[in-house]
PDB file of C-alpha atoms in Angstrom:
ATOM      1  CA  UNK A1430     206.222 -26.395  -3.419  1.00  0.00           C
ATOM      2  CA  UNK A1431     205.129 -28.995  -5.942  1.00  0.00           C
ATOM      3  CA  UNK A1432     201.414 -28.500  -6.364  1.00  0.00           C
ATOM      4  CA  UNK A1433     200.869 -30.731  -9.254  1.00  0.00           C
ATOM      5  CA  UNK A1434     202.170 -33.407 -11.776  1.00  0.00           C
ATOM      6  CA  UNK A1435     201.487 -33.048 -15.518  1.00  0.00           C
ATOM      7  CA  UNK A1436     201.001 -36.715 -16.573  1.00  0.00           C
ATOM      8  CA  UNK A1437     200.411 -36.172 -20.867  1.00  0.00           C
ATOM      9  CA  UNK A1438     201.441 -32.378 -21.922  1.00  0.00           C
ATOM     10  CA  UNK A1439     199.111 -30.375 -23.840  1.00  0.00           C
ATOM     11  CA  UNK A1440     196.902 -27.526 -24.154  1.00  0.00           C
ATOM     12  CA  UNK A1441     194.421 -26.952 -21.580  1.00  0.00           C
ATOM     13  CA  UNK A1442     191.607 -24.266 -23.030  1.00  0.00           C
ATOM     14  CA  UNK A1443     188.881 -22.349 -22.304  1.00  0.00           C
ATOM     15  CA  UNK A1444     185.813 -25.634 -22.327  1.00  0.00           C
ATOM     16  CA  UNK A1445     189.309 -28.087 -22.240  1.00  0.00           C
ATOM     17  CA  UNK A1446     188.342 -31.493 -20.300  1.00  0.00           C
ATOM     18  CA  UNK A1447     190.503 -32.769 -18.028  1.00  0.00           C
ATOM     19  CA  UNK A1448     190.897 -34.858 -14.506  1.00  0.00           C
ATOM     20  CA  UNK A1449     192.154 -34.305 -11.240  1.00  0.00           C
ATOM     21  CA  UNK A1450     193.427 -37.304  -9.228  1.00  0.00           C
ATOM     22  CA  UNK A1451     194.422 -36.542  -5.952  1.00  0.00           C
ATOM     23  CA  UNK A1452     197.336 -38.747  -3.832  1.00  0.00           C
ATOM     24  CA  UNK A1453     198.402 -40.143  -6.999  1.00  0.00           C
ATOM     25  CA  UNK A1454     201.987 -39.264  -6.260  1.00  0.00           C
ATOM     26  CA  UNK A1455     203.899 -39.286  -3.198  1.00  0.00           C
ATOM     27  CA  UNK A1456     204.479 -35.659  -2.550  1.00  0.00           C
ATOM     28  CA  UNK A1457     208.110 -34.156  -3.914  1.00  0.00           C
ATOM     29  CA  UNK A1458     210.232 -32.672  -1.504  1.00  0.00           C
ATOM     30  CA  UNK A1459     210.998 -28.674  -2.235  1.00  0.00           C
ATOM     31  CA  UNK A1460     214.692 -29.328  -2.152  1.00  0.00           C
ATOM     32  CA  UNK A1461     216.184 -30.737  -5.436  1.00  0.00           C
ATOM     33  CA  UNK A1462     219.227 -32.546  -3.651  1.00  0.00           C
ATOM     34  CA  UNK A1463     216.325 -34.640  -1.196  1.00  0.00           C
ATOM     35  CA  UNK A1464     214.300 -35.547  -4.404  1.00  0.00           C
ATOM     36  CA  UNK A1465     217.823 -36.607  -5.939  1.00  0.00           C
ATOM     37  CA  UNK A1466     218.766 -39.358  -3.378  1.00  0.00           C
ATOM     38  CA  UNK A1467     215.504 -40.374  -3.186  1.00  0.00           C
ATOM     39  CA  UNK A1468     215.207 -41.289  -7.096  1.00  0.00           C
ATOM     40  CA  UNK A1469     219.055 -42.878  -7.572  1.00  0.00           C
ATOM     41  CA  UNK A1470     217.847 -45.199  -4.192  1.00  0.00           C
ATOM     42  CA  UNK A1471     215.847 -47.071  -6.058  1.00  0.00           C
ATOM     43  CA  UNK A1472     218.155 -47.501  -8.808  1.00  0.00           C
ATOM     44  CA  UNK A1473     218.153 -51.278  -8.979  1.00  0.00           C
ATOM     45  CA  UNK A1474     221.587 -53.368  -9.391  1.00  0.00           C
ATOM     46  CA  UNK A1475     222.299 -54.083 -13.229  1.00  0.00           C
ATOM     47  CA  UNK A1476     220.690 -51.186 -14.325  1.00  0.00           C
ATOM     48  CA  UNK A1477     221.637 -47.194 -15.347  1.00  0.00           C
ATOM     49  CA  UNK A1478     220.021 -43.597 -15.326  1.00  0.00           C
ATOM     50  CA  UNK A1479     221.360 -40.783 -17.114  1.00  0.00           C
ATOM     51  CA  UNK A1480     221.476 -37.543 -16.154  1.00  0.00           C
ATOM     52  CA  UNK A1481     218.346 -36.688 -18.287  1.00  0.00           C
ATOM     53  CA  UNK A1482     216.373 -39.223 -16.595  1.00  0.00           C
ATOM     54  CA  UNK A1483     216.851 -37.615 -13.199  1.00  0.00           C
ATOM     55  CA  UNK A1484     216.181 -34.248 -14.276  1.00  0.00           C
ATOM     56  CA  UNK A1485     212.407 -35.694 -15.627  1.00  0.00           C
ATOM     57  CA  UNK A1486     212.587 -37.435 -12.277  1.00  0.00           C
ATOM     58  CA  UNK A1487     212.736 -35.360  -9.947  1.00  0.00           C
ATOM     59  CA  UNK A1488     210.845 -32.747 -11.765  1.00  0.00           C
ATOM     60  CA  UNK A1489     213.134 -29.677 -12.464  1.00  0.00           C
ATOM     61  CA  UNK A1490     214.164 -27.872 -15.468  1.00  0.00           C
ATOM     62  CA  UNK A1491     216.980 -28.917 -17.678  1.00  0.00           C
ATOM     63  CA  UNK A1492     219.199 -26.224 -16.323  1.00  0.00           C
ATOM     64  CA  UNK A1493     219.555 -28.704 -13.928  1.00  0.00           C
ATOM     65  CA  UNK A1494     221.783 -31.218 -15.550  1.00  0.00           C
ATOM     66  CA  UNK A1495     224.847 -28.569 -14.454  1.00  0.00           C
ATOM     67  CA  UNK A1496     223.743 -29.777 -10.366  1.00  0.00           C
ATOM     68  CA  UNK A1497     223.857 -33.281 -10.979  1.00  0.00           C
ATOM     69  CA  UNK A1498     227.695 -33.393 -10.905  1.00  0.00           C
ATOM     70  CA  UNK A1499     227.483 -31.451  -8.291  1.00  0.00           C
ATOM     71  CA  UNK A1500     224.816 -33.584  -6.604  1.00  0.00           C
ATOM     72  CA  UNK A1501     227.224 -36.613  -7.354  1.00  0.00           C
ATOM     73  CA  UNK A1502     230.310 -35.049  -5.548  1.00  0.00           C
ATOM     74  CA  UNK A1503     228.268 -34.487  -2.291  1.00  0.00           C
ATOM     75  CA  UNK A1504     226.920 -37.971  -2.069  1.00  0.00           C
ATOM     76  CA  UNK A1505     228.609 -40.245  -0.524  1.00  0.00           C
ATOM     77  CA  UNK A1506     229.056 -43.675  -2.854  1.00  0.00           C
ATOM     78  CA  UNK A1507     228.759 -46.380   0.716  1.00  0.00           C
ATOM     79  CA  UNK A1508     225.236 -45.360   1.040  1.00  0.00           C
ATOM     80  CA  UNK A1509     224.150 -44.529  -2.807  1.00  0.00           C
ATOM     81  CA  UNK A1510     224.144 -46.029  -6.152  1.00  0.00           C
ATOM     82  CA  UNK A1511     226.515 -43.724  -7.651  1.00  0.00           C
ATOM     83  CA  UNK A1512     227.598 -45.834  -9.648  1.00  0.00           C
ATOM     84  CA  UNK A1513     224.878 -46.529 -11.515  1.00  0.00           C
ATOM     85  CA  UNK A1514     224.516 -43.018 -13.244  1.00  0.00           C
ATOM     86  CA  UNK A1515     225.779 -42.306 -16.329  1.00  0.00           C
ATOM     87  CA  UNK A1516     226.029 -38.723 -18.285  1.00  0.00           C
ATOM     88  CA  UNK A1517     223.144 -38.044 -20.821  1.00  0.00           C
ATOM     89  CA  UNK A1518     225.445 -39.852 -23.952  1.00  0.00           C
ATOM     90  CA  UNK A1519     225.497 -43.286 -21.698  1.00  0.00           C
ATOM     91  CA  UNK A1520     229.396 -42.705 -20.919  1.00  0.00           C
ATOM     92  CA  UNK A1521     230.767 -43.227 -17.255  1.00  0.00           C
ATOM     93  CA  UNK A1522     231.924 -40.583 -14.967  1.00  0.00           C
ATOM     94  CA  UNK A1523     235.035 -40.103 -14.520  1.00  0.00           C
ATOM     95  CA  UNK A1524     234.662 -38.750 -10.758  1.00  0.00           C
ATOM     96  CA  UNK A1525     232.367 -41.596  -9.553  1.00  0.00           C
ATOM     97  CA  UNK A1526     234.832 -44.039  -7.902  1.00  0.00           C
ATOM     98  CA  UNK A1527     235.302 -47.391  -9.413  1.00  0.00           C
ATOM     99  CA  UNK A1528     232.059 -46.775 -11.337  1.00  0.00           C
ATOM    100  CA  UNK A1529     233.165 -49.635 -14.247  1.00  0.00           C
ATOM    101  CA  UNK A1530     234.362 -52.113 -11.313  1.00  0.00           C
ATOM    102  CA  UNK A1531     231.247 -51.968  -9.860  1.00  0.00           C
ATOM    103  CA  UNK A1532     228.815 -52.141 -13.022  1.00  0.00           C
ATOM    104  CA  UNK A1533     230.430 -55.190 -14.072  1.00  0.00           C
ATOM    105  CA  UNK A1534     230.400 -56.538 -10.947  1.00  0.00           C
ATOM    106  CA  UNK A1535     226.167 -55.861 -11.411  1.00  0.00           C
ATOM    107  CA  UNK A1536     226.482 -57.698 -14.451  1.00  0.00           C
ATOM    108  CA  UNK A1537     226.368 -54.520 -16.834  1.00  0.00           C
ATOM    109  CA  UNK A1538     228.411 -55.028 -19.948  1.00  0.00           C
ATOM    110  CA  UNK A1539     231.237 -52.013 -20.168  1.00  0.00           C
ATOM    111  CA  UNK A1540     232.122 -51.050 -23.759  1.00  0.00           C
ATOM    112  CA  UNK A1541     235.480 -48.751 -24.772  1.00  0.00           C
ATOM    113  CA  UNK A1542     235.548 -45.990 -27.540  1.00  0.00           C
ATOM    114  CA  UNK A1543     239.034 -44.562 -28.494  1.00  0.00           C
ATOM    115  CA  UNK A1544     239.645 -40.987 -28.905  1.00  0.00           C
ATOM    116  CA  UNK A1545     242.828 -41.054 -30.935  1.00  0.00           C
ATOM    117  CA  UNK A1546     243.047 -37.074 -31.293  1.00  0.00           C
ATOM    118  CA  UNK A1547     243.163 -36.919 -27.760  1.00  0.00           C
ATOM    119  CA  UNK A1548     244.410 -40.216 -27.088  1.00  0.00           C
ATOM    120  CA  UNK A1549     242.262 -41.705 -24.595  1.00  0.00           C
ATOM    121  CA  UNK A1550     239.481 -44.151 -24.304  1.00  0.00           C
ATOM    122  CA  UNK A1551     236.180 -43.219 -22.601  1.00  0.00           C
ATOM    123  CA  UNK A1552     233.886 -46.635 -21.540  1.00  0.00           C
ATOM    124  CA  UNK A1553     229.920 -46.285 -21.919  1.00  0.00           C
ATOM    125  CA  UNK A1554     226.735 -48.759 -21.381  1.00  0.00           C
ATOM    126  CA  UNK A1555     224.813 -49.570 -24.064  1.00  0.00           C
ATOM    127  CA  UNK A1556     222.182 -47.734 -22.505  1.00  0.00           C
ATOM    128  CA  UNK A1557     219.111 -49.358 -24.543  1.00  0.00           C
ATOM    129  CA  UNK A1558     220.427 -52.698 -22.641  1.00  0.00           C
ATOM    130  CA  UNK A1559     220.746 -51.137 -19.054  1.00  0.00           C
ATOM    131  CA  UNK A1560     218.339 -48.621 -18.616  1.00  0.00           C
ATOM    132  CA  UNK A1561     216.244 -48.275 -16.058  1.00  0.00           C
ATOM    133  CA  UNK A1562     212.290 -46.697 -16.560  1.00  0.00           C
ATOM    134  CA  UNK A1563     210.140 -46.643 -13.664  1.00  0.00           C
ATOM    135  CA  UNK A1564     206.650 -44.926 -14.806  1.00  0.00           C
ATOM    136  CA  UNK A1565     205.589 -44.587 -11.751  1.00  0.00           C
ATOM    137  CA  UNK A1566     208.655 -42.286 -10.769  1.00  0.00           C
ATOM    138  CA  UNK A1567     208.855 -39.956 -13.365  1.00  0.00           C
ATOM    139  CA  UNK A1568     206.895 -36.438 -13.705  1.00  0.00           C
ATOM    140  CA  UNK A1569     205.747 -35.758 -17.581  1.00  0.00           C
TER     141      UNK A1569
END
């Protein structure tokens, strides 16, 4: 399991100060997937994540970012916020049902970019406008 949270990185030495706090954070589960749904819940309407932010979130290497499609095709949209993720560039998914629908529906401004070598147009957030930080959810 999760022992511990690294709030400000650094180098901890022989003589090093440094501070314990104990219940600070709710504990993590062990499983990946359960700290997953339990971050994107609480993704509030109007704003995004990207793929990045969950990884930081729910505290697992980057090697992760290859599970959170996976993660999104196992979850079922009715009872999550799905749509509410972006990839790590700010660009929409193309498997996440209805994902611009809903976003503007949430008030989130869609933009287009057009690909002419491959002829198509992929939409993205402005992610400075839509992001969503929580401090008190994320492991540093």
């Amino acid at each position: 399991g999760i022992l511990g949270v690294v709030i400000k990185s650094g180098k901890i030495k022989v003589d090093s100060n440094f501070q314990v706090q104990a219940n600070k954070f709710t504990a993590l589960s062990e499983n990946p997937y359960k700290r997953f749904l339990s971050f994107i819940i609480k993704i509030p309407s109007g704003k995004v994540v990207t793929y990045k932010q969950i990884i930081k979130a729910i505290g697992v290497d980057n090697s992760y970012l290859r599970a959170i499609p996976i993660y999104l095709k196992k979850t079922s949209a009715a009872d999550y916020p799905l749509h509410r993720i972006l990839d790590s560039k700010g660009y929409l998914i193309t498997y996440v049902s209805q994902q611009k629908i809903k976003l503007e529906m949430e008030g989130v401004q869609i933009l287009s970019e057009a690909d002419l070598l491959r002829n198509l147009n992929k939409s993205f957030v402005e992610i400075k406008d839509y992001l969503w930080e929580d401090s008190t959810l994320y492991l540093e």
